[in-house]
Amino acid sequence: MAATMRGTTAIVGLAETTYYRRGGAEDAEFKLGLMAVRAAAEDAGIDVRDIDGFCSYSNDRNDPTRFHTALGLHDLKWSSMVWGGGGGGCAGAVAMAAAAVHAGIATNVVVFRALAQGQFGRFGAASQTGALQGAAAYTQPYGQMSPAQSYAMKVTRFMHDHGVEQSALRAVSLASYYHAQRNPRAVMYGRPLDEEKYDNSRWIVEPFHLYDCCQENDGAAAVIVTTAERARDMKNKPVYILAGGQGSQYRQSAWAHNAPDYGTSNFKNNAKSMFDMAQVKPEEVDVAQVYENFTGGVVMSIIEHGLIPVEQANEEFTLDNFRFDGGKLPLNTSGGNLAECYMHGFELVTEAARQIRGESTAQVDDPEISLVAGGPMVEPTSNLLLGAQV
Amino acid sequence: MANATKAEIEAGGSYLPTPVATPMAMVDGLDTPYYEGKERDELWVQYCAECSEHQWGPEWICHGCHSYDVEWRQVAPEGRIFSWERIWHPVHPDLAEAVPYVVVLIELPHADDIRMVGNLLGDPEEEIMIGTEVEAVFEHHPDHDPPYTLVQWSRK
């Protein structure tokens, strides 16, 4: 096999601000970003001025050159963004940082997301109104105007094709809320969810109940990526980056829902490339953080990563299987987008790293392999495999 | 609740109460034949003669053979339900009285199963079955500035 970046880089620092409900942050979005970046550097035990690269995704408003100038950094050797909306780039941004470090272009790359929906508008409200051209003109005039509405039809078709039941979606939601009850950072800490509360919750758009949909929040989170060699001499246990990347299946962005393979999370390409790069099999994954924009996307993502066969979805998508304490596939162990914070999936990256470091509030016993899957049903999606050892 | 029927749309009604968002042909001309066709109650989509295949959404190139000479052809305004959603939570204040309403994804078997998004006319709480045969109903808004037409769908 050709040389890859497998195990040549590591996450050495991680941090987040307080997570707030949408509109709850008193600090400006950029200040939240500054706080997360500085805290991640402190966690790594490096001088923040030694950061020399920035990666983010989803058109983050907070420009690397502004950070560079505001913090008085010595140099800026790398800045890059995963294109595409949603949280599809949350794992890919880390992979991009790893690639930059692996290539020797930069040494300490910070990957971050700062998002104050209270200050800059909600994702869940109709954002495009008036006279529209292009792709939006083929959907929004019919009242399909929000992310939940854009993806519900994909999930319905997937459920129809494979006989997947609503209980599979419910299990994903229950797992996030279960784990959030152990996590004081979680916005939904102290707000448990059970089957009855889920079943009785209002429809947002069928097949999504209220609890199938992510929150909208304010906050920021960041991690620091450097070489594996440097990581071994630093203060935290290294979280090795075994593989990561982006992907999108054939014609997934065709307008008006014309992707030939429709009922898909869009992980069929990059699930394989990630496991190949890591030289890991799906059954070796010890803990998984799988992006919940909407629970149906998590069901498809888990299946398309080979973690649960589609034929067994109705039997195996249960809270018992997803619990950190004894579940076969501990899932979204911080509470994720549904119940910790919708930090656009970056809270999944920090949690996946915490699991390897042994610092989760819902800690799995000595995990070796920790998965992040970012942004189902968007284009591109991205994923990441973290390891306790190379 | 949005529940306009085919007859009500053909008499000048609309499915959603007010035009929160309205469609407009692209200024670069990419999808003009589609927009002009809708005004005449016709469905026009792209077709590559080299590949003998319809292409949708429109693009300046055929994704199969990379020819720039992509034609436009009229297709039968009928299809079947490929997927659907019933929307209960309004994401814009002007839609607060319109919920629930139904958005459907229709595949066109006479055009290589390309798909179109529209509303399913009639009672939004009626059971919806994937595979149900539907026909297009053209919802015209001639008095709007600029004028526009939506392609809606009605059970056959």
Coordinates of C-alpha atoms in Angstrom, one line a residue:
Chain A
M1 CA 0.0 0.0 0.0
A2 CA 1.2 3.5 -0.9
A3 CA 2.3 5.7 2.0
T4 CA -0.6 7.6 3.5
M5 CA -0.9 9.9 6.5
R6 CA -2.1 7.0 8.6
G7 CA -0.9 7.6 12.2
T8 CA 1.6 10.4 11.3
T9 CA -0.4 13.1 13.0
A10 CA -2.4 13.4 16.2
I11 CA -4.9 15.6 18.0
V12 CA -3.0 17.1 21.0
G13 CA -5.4 19.7 22.4
L14 CA -9.2 20.2 22.5
A15 CA -11.6 22.7 24.0
E16 CA -14.9 24.3 23.7
T17 CA -16.7 27.4 25.1
T18 CA -19.8 27.1 27.2
Y19 CA -22.5 25.8 24.9
Y20 CA -25.6 28.0 24.8
R21 CA -29.1 27.7 23.4
R22 CA -29.5 29.8 20.3
G23 CA -29.2 33.5 21.3
G24 CA -27.8 32.6 24.7
A25 CA -24.2 33.7 24.2
E26 CA -23.3 37.1 25.5
D27 CA -20.0 37.1 23.7
A28 CA -19.7 37.8 19.9
E29 CA -19.2 34.8 17.6
F30 CA -15.6 35.7 16.8
K31 CA -14.8 36.1 20.5
L32 CA -16.2 32.7 21.1
G33 CA -13.9 31.4 18.4
L34 CA -10.9 33.2 20.1
M35 CA -11.8 31.6 23.4
A36 CA -12.0 28.1 22.0
V37 CA -8.7 28.4 20.1
R38 CA -6.8 29.8 23.1
A39 CA -8.3 27.1 25.3
A40 CA -7.3 24.3 22.9
A41 CA -3.7 25.6 22.8
E42 CA -3.6 25.7 26.6
D43 CA -5.0 22.2 26.7
A44 CA -2.2 21.1 24.3
G45 CA 0.4 22.9 26.4
I46 CA 1.6 25.1 23.5
D47 CA 1.9 28.8 23.1
V48 CA -1.1 30.0 21.1
R49 CA 1.4 32.1 19.0
D50 CA 2.9 28.9 17.7
I51 CA -0.3 28.0 15.8
D52 CA 0.5 28.3 12.1
G53 CA -2.5 26.9 10.4
F54 CA -6.3 27.0 10.4
C55 CA -9.0 24.7 9.0
S56 CA -12.8 25.0 9.2
Y57 CA -15.9 24.2 7.2
S58 CA -19.4 25.3 6.2
N59 CA -18.3 28.8 5.3
D60 CA -17.4 29.7 8.8
R61 CA -17.5 33.4 9.1
N62 CA -14.4 33.7 11.2
D63 CA -11.5 34.2 8.9
P64 CA -8.0 32.7 9.7
T65 CA -6.3 36.0 8.9
R66 CA -8.5 37.7 11.5
F67 CA -7.4 35.1 14.1
H68 CA -3.8 35.4 13.0
T69 CA -3.9 39.2 13.4
A70 CA -6.0 39.3 16.5
L71 CA -3.8 36.8 18.4
G72 CA -0.5 38.2 17.0
L73 CA 0.6 34.8 15.7
H74 CA 4.1 34.5 14.3
D75 CA 3.1 33.0 10.9
L76 CA 0.2 31.6 8.9
K77 CA 1.4 28.7 6.8
W78 CA -2.0 27.0 6.1
S79 CA -5.6 28.1 5.8
S80 CA -8.3 26.0 4.2
M81 CA -12.1 25.4 4.3
V82 CA -14.1 22.3 3.4
W83 CA -16.7 23.6 0.8
G84 CA -20.3 22.7 1.1
G85 CA -23.0 23.5 3.7
G86 CA -24.1 21.7 6.8
G87 CA -21.7 19.9 9.1
G88 CA -20.5 17.7 6.2
G89 CA -17.0 19.1 6.7
C90 CA -16.6 18.7 10.4
A91 CA -14.4 15.5 10.2
G92 CA -12.9 16.5 6.8
A93 CA -11.5 19.7 8.3
V94 CA -9.5 17.7 10.7
A95 CA -8.3 15.4 7.9
M96 CA -7.3 18.5 6.0
A97 CA -5.3 19.7 9.0
A98 CA -3.6 16.3 9.3
A99 CA -2.8 16.4 5.6
A100 CA -1.1 19.8 6.0
V101 CA 0.9 18.6 8.9
H102 CA 1.8 15.3 7.3
A103 CA 3.0 17.2 4.2
G104 CA 5.2 19.4 6.3
I105 CA 3.5 22.6 5.3
A106 CA 2.4 23.6 8.9
T107 CA 3.2 22.3 12.4
N108 CA 0.4 23.3 14.7
V109 CA -2.9 23.5 12.9
V110 CA -6.1 24.4 14.7
V111 CA -9.4 23.1 13.4
F112 CA -12.4 25.1 14.7
R113 CA -16.0 26.0 14.3
A114 CA -17.6 29.1 15.8
L115 CA -21.3 29.5 15.4
A116 CA -23.7 31.9 17.1
Q117 CA -27.0 31.3 15.4
G118 CA -28.6 33.9 17.8
Q119 CA -26.4 36.6 16.2
F120 CA -26.4 35.6 12.5
G121 CA -29.7 33.9 11.8
R122 CA -31.1 30.4 12.2
F123 CA -30.5 27.4 10.0
G124 CA -34.0 26.2 10.8
A125 CA -35.9 29.2 9.4
A126 CA -36.6 29.9 5.8
S127 CA -33.4 31.6 4.6
Q128 CA -34.2 32.1 1.0
T129 CA -37.2 34.1 0.1
G130 CA -38.3 36.4 -2.8
A131 CA -37.4 35.6 -6.4
L132 CA -35.0 32.6 -6.5
Q133 CA -32.9 31.3 -9.3
G134 CA -31.1 28.0 -9.8
A135 CA -31.5 24.9 -7.5
A136 CA -33.4 26.8 -4.9
A137 CA -36.1 27.8 -7.4
Y138 CA -36.9 24.1 -7.9
T139 CA -37.8 23.4 -4.3
Q140 CA -38.4 26.5 -2.1
P141 CA -41.4 27.9 -3.9
Y142 CA -43.2 24.6 -3.0
G143 CA -42.5 25.3 0.7
Q144 CA -39.5 23.0 1.0
M145 CA -37.4 25.7 2.8
S146 CA -35.5 24.2 5.7
P147 CA -32.9 21.5 6.2
A148 CA -35.4 19.2 7.9
Q149 CA -37.7 19.5 4.9
S150 CA -34.8 19.0 2.5
Y151 CA -33.8 15.7 4.0
A152 CA -37.1 14.2 5.1
M153 CA -38.0 12.8 1.7
K154 CA -34.6 11.0 1.5
V155 CA -35.2 9.3 4.8
T156 CA -38.8 8.3 3.8
R157 CA -37.5 6.7 0.6
F158 CA -34.8 4.9 2.5
M159 CA -37.3 3.6 5.1
H160 CA -39.6 2.5 2.3
D161 CA -36.8 0.7 0.4
H162 CA -35.5 -1.2 3.4
G163 CA -38.5 -1.6 5.7
V164 CA -36.8 0.5 8.4
E165 CA -39.2 1.6 11.1
Q166 CA -39.6 4.8 13.2
S167 CA -38.2 3.0 16.2
A168 CA -34.7 3.0 14.6
L169 CA -34.9 6.8 14.4
R170 CA -36.1 7.0 18.0
A171 CA -33.2 4.9 19.3
V172 CA -30.7 7.4 17.9
S173 CA -32.5 10.2 19.7
L174 CA -32.8 8.3 22.9
A175 CA -29.0 7.5 22.8
S176 CA -28.0 11.2 22.5
Y177 CA -30.3 12.3 25.3
Y178 CA -29.2 9.3 27.5
H179 CA -25.6 10.3 27.2
A180 CA -26.3 14.1 27.6
Q181 CA -27.6 13.4 31.1
R182 CA -24.1 12.5 32.2
N183 CA -22.5 15.6 30.5
P184 CA -22.7 18.9 32.3
R185 CA -21.6 20.7 29.1
A186 CA -24.7 19.5 27.4
V187 CA -27.5 22.0 26.8
M188 CA -30.0 19.2 27.4
Y189 CA -28.3 18.1 30.6
G190 CA -31.1 17.5 33.1
R191 CA -33.7 17.1 30.4
P192 CA -34.0 13.4 29.8
L193 CA -36.0 11.8 27.0
D194 CA -38.0 8.5 27.0
E195 CA -39.9 6.6 24.4
E196 CA -43.3 8.1 25.5
K197 CA -42.0 11.7 25.3
Y198 CA -40.5 11.0 21.9
D199 CA -43.7 9.3 20.6
N200 CA -45.9 12.1 21.9
S201 CA -43.7 15.0 20.5
R202 CA -45.0 17.0 17.6
W203 CA -44.1 16.3 14.0
I204 CA -41.8 18.9 12.5
V205 CA -42.0 17.2 9.1
E206 CA -42.8 13.5 8.8
P207 CA -40.8 11.2 9.5
F208 CA -39.1 13.7 11.9
H209 CA -40.6 14.3 15.3
L210 CA -39.2 17.3 17.3
Y211 CA -36.6 15.0 18.9
D212 CA -35.3 13.8 15.6
C213 CA -34.1 17.3 14.8
C214 CA -30.8 18.9 16.0
Q215 CA -30.8 21.9 18.2
E216 CA -29.7 25.4 17.2
N217 CA -27.0 26.8 19.5
D218 CA -24.2 29.3 20.1
G219 CA -20.6 28.4 20.9
A220 CA -17.3 27.5 19.6
A221 CA -15.0 24.4 19.7
A222 CA -11.4 23.7 18.5
V223 CA -8.8 21.0 18.3
I224 CA -5.0 21.2 17.7
V225 CA -3.3 18.8 15.2
T226 CA 0.4 18.3 15.1
T227 CA 2.9 15.5 14.1
A228 CA 2.6 12.2 15.9
E229 CA 6.3 12.5 16.8
R230 CA 5.8 15.8 18.6
A231 CA 2.6 14.5 20.2
R232 CA 4.5 11.8 22.0
D233 CA 6.4 14.4 24.0
M234 CA 3.4 16.6 24.9
K235 CA 1.2 16.7 28.0
N236 CA -1.9 14.8 26.8
K237 CA -2.2 11.2 25.6
P238 CA -1.9 11.5 21.8
V239 CA -5.1 10.9 19.8
Y240 CA -3.7 9.5 16.5
I241 CA -5.4 10.3 13.3
L242 CA -5.6 7.0 11.5
A243 CA -7.6 8.1 8.5
G244 CA -10.0 10.8 7.4
G245 CA -11.3 12.4 4.3
Q246 CA -14.3 13.7 2.3
G247 CA -16.5 12.1 -0.3
S248 CA -19.6 12.4 -2.4
Q249 CA -21.3 9.7 -4.4
Y250 CA -22.2 9.9 -8.1
R251 CA -24.2 13.1 -9.0
Q252 CA -25.4 13.5 -5.4
S253 CA -25.9 17.3 -5.9
A254 CA -28.2 17.0 -8.9
W255 CA -30.9 19.7 -8.5
A256 CA -34.4 18.9 -7.4
H257 CA -33.5 15.7 -5.7
N258 CA -32.2 13.9 -8.8
A259 CA -29.3 12.0 -7.2
P260 CA -29.6 8.6 -8.8
D261 CA -28.9 6.8 -5.5
Y262 CA -31.4 8.9 -3.4
G263 CA -32.1 7.2 -0.1
T264 CA -28.5 7.5 1.1
S265 CA -26.4 9.3 3.7
N266 CA -23.8 9.8 0.9
F267 CA -21.1 7.9 2.8
K268 CA -20.8 4.9 0.5
N269 CA -17.6 6.2 -1.1
N270 CA -15.7 7.6 1.8
A271 CA -16.6 4.9 4.4
K272 CA -14.5 2.5 2.3
S273 CA -11.7 4.9 1.7
M274 CA -11.5 5.8 5.4
F275 CA -11.3 2.2 6.6
D276 CA -8.8 1.3 3.8
M277 CA -6.5 4.2 4.8
A278 CA -6.8 3.2 8.5
Q279 CA -6.3 -0.5 7.8
V280 CA -9.2 -1.0 10.2
K281 CA -12.4 -3.0 9.7
P282 CA -15.9 -1.6 10.7
E283 CA -16.3 -4.2 13.4
E284 CA -13.2 -2.8 15.1
V285 CA -14.8 0.5 15.8
D286 CA -15.2 0.8 19.6
V287 CA -17.2 4.1 19.8
A288 CA -18.9 6.2 17.2
Q289 CA -19.9 9.8 16.9
V290 CA -22.3 10.1 14.0
Y291 CA -23.7 13.5 13.0
E292 CA -27.3 14.0 13.8
N293 CA -28.8 16.7 11.7
F294 CA -31.8 14.4 11.7
T295 CA -31.9 10.9 13.2
G296 CA -32.8 9.2 9.9
G297 CA -29.4 10.3 8.5
V298 CA -27.6 8.6 11.5
V299 CA -29.4 5.4 10.7
M300 CA -28.2 5.5 7.1
S301 CA -24.7 6.6 8.1
I302 CA -24.2 3.7 10.5
I303 CA -25.5 1.2 7.9
E304 CA -23.3 2.7 5.1
H305 CA -20.2 2.5 7.4
G306 CA -20.9 -1.2 7.8
L307 CA -21.5 -1.0 11.5
I308 CA -25.0 -2.5 11.4
P309 CA -26.4 -4.5 8.4
V310 CA -29.5 -2.9 6.9
E311 CA -31.4 -6.1 7.3
Q312 CA -31.0 -5.9 11.0
A313 CA -31.8 -2.3 11.5
N314 CA -35.1 -2.7 13.2
E315 CA -33.7 -5.2 15.7
E316 CA -30.3 -3.5 16.4
F317 CA -31.1 0.2 16.5
T318 CA -31.9 0.2 20.2
L319 CA -30.9 2.4 23.1
D320 CA -29.3 -0.7 24.8
N321 CA -27.0 -1.2 21.8
F322 CA -26.0 2.4 21.7
R323 CA -25.2 3.0 25.5
F324 CA -21.7 3.7 26.6
D325 CA -22.1 1.2 29.4
G326 CA -22.4 -2.1 27.8
G327 CA -23.8 -1.2 24.3
K328 CA -22.4 -3.0 21.3
L329 CA -21.9 0.3 19.5
P330 CA -21.7 3.2 21.9
L331 CA -23.1 6.1 19.9
N332 CA -22.9 9.9 20.4
T333 CA -21.6 9.6 23.9
S334 CA -21.5 13.4 24.7
G335 CA -25.1 13.9 23.5
G336 CA -24.1 15.1 20.1
N337 CA -26.0 17.6 18.0
L338 CA -29.3 16.6 19.5
A339 CA -28.5 17.0 23.1
E340 CA -25.0 18.3 23.8
C341 CA -24.8 21.2 21.4
Y342 CA -25.2 21.8 17.7
M343 CA -21.7 23.0 17.3
H344 CA -22.2 21.8 13.7
G345 CA -20.7 18.5 14.5
F346 CA -17.4 19.8 16.0
E347 CA -18.6 18.6 19.4
L348 CA -18.5 15.1 17.9
V349 CA -14.8 15.6 17.0
T350 CA -13.9 16.7 20.6
E351 CA -15.9 13.8 22.0
A352 CA -14.2 11.2 19.8
A353 CA -10.8 12.5 20.9
R354 CA -11.9 12.6 24.6
Q355 CA -12.9 8.9 24.3
I356 CA -9.4 8.0 23.2
R357 CA -7.9 10.1 26.0
G358 CA -10.2 8.5 28.6
E359 CA -11.9 11.8 29.5
S360 CA -15.5 11.4 28.3
T361 CA -18.4 11.8 30.7
A362 CA -19.7 8.6 29.2
Q363 CA -16.4 6.8 29.0
V364 CA -16.2 3.6 27.1
D365 CA -13.7 1.1 28.5
D366 CA -10.3 1.7 26.8
P367 CA -11.4 2.3 23.3
E368 CA -8.8 1.8 20.6
I369 CA -10.8 3.0 17.6
S370 CA -13.0 6.1 17.6
L371 CA -15.1 7.1 14.6
V372 CA -16.5 10.5 13.6
A373 CA -19.0 10.7 10.7
G374 CA -19.9 14.2 9.6
G375 CA -23.0 15.5 7.9
P376 CA -25.2 12.8 6.4
M377 CA -27.1 13.5 3.3
V378 CA -25.1 16.7 2.4
E379 CA -22.4 17.0 -0.2
P380 CA -19.6 16.3 0.6
T381 CA -19.7 14.2 3.8
S382 CA -16.6 13.5 5.7
N383 CA -15.3 11.1 8.3
L384 CA -12.4 10.4 10.6
L385 CA -10.9 7.4 12.5
L386 CA -9.0 8.2 15.6
G387 CA -6.8 5.7 17.4
A388 CA -5.1 5.1 20.8
Q389 CA -2.1 3.6 19.0
V390 CA -0.6 3.8 15.6
Chain B
M1 CA -54.0 23.8 6.0
A2 CA -53.2 23.7 2.3
N3 CA -55.8 21.6 0.5
A4 CA -56.4 23.2 -2.9
T5 CA -57.7 20.7 -5.5
K6 CA -56.8 20.4 -9.2
A7 CA -60.0 22.2 -10.2
E8 CA -59.2 25.1 -7.8
I9 CA -55.7 25.4 -9.1
E10 CA -57.0 25.4 -12.7
A11 CA -59.5 28.1 -11.8
G12 CA -56.6 30.4 -10.7
G13 CA -56.1 29.3 -7.1
S14 CA -52.8 28.5 -5.4
Y15 CA -51.7 25.7 -3.0
L16 CA -49.6 27.7 -0.6
P17 CA -51.3 31.0 0.6
T18 CA -48.7 33.6 -0.4
P19 CA -45.6 33.5 -2.5
V20 CA -42.9 33.3 0.2
A21 CA -40.4 32.3 -2.5
T22 CA -40.9 32.4 -6.2
P23 CA -39.0 30.8 -9.1
M24 CA -37.2 32.8 -11.7
A25 CA -35.2 31.6 -14.8
M26 CA -31.5 31.9 -14.4
V27 CA -30.0 35.1 -15.8
D28 CA -27.4 33.0 -17.7
G29 CA -30.2 31.3 -19.7
L30 CA -29.5 27.8 -18.5
D31 CA -33.1 26.8 -17.8
T32 CA -35.1 29.2 -19.9
P33 CA -36.9 26.5 -22.0
Y34 CA -38.2 24.9 -18.7
Y35 CA -39.6 28.3 -17.6
E36 CA -41.2 29.1 -21.0
G37 CA -42.7 25.7 -21.2
K38 CA -44.4 26.0 -17.8
E39 CA -46.2 29.1 -19.0
R40 CA -47.8 27.1 -21.8
D41 CA -48.7 24.1 -19.5
E42 CA -45.9 22.1 -20.9
L43 CA -42.9 20.3 -19.3
W44 CA -39.6 20.7 -21.1
V45 CA -36.4 19.1 -19.8
Q46 CA -32.9 18.5 -21.1
Y47 CA -32.1 15.6 -23.4
C48 CA -28.7 14.4 -24.8
A49 CA -29.1 12.9 -28.3
E50 CA -25.7 11.4 -28.1
C51 CA -26.6 9.4 -25.0
S52 CA -30.3 9.1 -25.7
E53 CA -31.0 10.2 -22.2
H54 CA -32.8 12.9 -20.3
Q55 CA -30.9 15.0 -17.9
W56 CA -32.3 16.9 -14.9
G57 CA -31.6 19.4 -13.3
P58 CA -30.3 21.3 -16.2
E59 CA -26.6 21.9 -16.8
W60 CA -24.4 23.3 -19.5
I61 CA -22.9 19.9 -20.3
C62 CA -24.2 16.3 -20.5
H63 CA -22.8 14.5 -17.5
G64 CA -22.6 11.3 -19.6
C65 CA -20.7 12.3 -22.8
H66 CA -19.6 15.8 -21.9
S67 CA -21.3 17.2 -25.0
Y68 CA -22.2 20.9 -24.8
D69 CA -25.1 20.4 -27.3
V70 CA -27.7 19.4 -24.8
E71 CA -31.2 19.6 -26.4
W72 CA -34.5 20.4 -24.8
R73 CA -37.5 18.1 -25.2
Q74 CA -41.1 18.2 -24.1
V75 CA -42.1 15.3 -21.8
A76 CA -45.5 13.9 -20.8
P77 CA -46.7 15.8 -17.7
E78 CA -47.3 12.7 -15.6
G79 CA -45.4 10.5 -13.2
R80 CA -45.6 8.6 -9.9
I81 CA -44.8 9.5 -6.3
F82 CA -41.1 8.6 -5.5
S83 CA -41.1 10.1 -2.0
W84 CA -43.0 12.6 0.0
E85 CA -43.2 14.6 3.2
R86 CA -46.0 16.2 5.2
I87 CA -44.8 19.5 6.8
W88 CA -46.3 20.4 10.2
H89 CA -43.9 23.0 11.4
P90 CA -43.9 26.3 9.4
V91 CA -40.5 27.8 8.9
H92 CA -41.8 31.1 7.7
P93 CA -44.6 33.2 9.3
D94 CA -46.5 33.4 6.1
L95 CA -46.9 29.6 6.1
A96 CA -48.3 29.4 9.6
E97 CA -51.9 28.9 8.3
A98 CA -50.8 26.6 5.5
V99 CA -49.7 23.6 7.6
P100 CA -50.0 20.8 7.2
Y101 CA -49.0 20.7 3.6
V102 CA -47.4 18.0 1.4
V103 CA -44.3 18.2 -0.7
V104 CA -43.8 15.3 -3.2
L105 CA -40.9 14.0 -5.3
I106 CA -42.3 12.8 -8.6
E107 CA -40.4 10.5 -11.0
L108 CA -41.2 10.7 -14.7
P109 CA -41.1 7.2 -16.2
H110 CA -41.4 8.7 -19.7
A111 CA -38.2 10.7 -19.2
D112 CA -35.7 8.2 -17.7
D113 CA -37.1 8.6 -14.2
I114 CA -35.9 12.1 -13.7
R115 CA -37.6 13.7 -10.7
M116 CA -39.4 16.9 -9.9
V117 CA -40.5 18.5 -6.6
G118 CA -44.0 19.9 -6.2
N119 CA -47.0 19.9 -3.9
L120 CA -49.5 17.1 -3.8
L121 CA -53.0 18.7 -4.3
G122 CA -55.9 17.8 -2.2
D123 CA -56.4 16.8 1.4
P124 CA -52.9 16.9 3.0
E125 CA -53.9 14.4 5.7
E126 CA -54.9 11.7 3.2
E127 CA -52.6 8.7 3.2
I128 CA -49.8 9.0 0.7
M129 CA -48.4 5.9 -1.1
I130 CA -45.1 5.8 -2.9
G131 CA -45.8 4.7 -6.5
T132 CA -49.1 6.4 -6.8
E133 CA -49.7 7.8 -10.4
V134 CA -50.0 11.5 -10.7
E135 CA -50.5 14.2 -13.3
A136 CA -49.1 17.7 -13.5
V137 CA -51.2 20.8 -12.8
F138 CA -49.8 24.1 -13.7
E139 CA -50.4 26.8 -11.1
H140 CA -50.0 30.2 -12.8
H141 CA -49.4 33.5 -11.1
P142 CA -49.7 35.9 -14.0
D143 CA -50.2 39.0 -11.8
H144 CA -47.1 38.5 -9.7
D145 CA -44.0 40.6 -10.5
P146 CA -42.3 38.8 -12.1
P147 CA -45.0 36.3 -13.2
Y148 CA -44.3 32.6 -12.5
T149 CA -45.8 29.2 -12.7
L150 CA -45.5 26.2 -10.3
V151 CA -45.8 22.6 -11.4
Q152 CA -48.1 20.8 -8.9
W153 CA -49.3 17.2 -8.9
S154 CA -52.6 15.6 -8.6
R155 CA -53.5 11.9 -8.1
K156 CA -54.9 10.4 -11.3

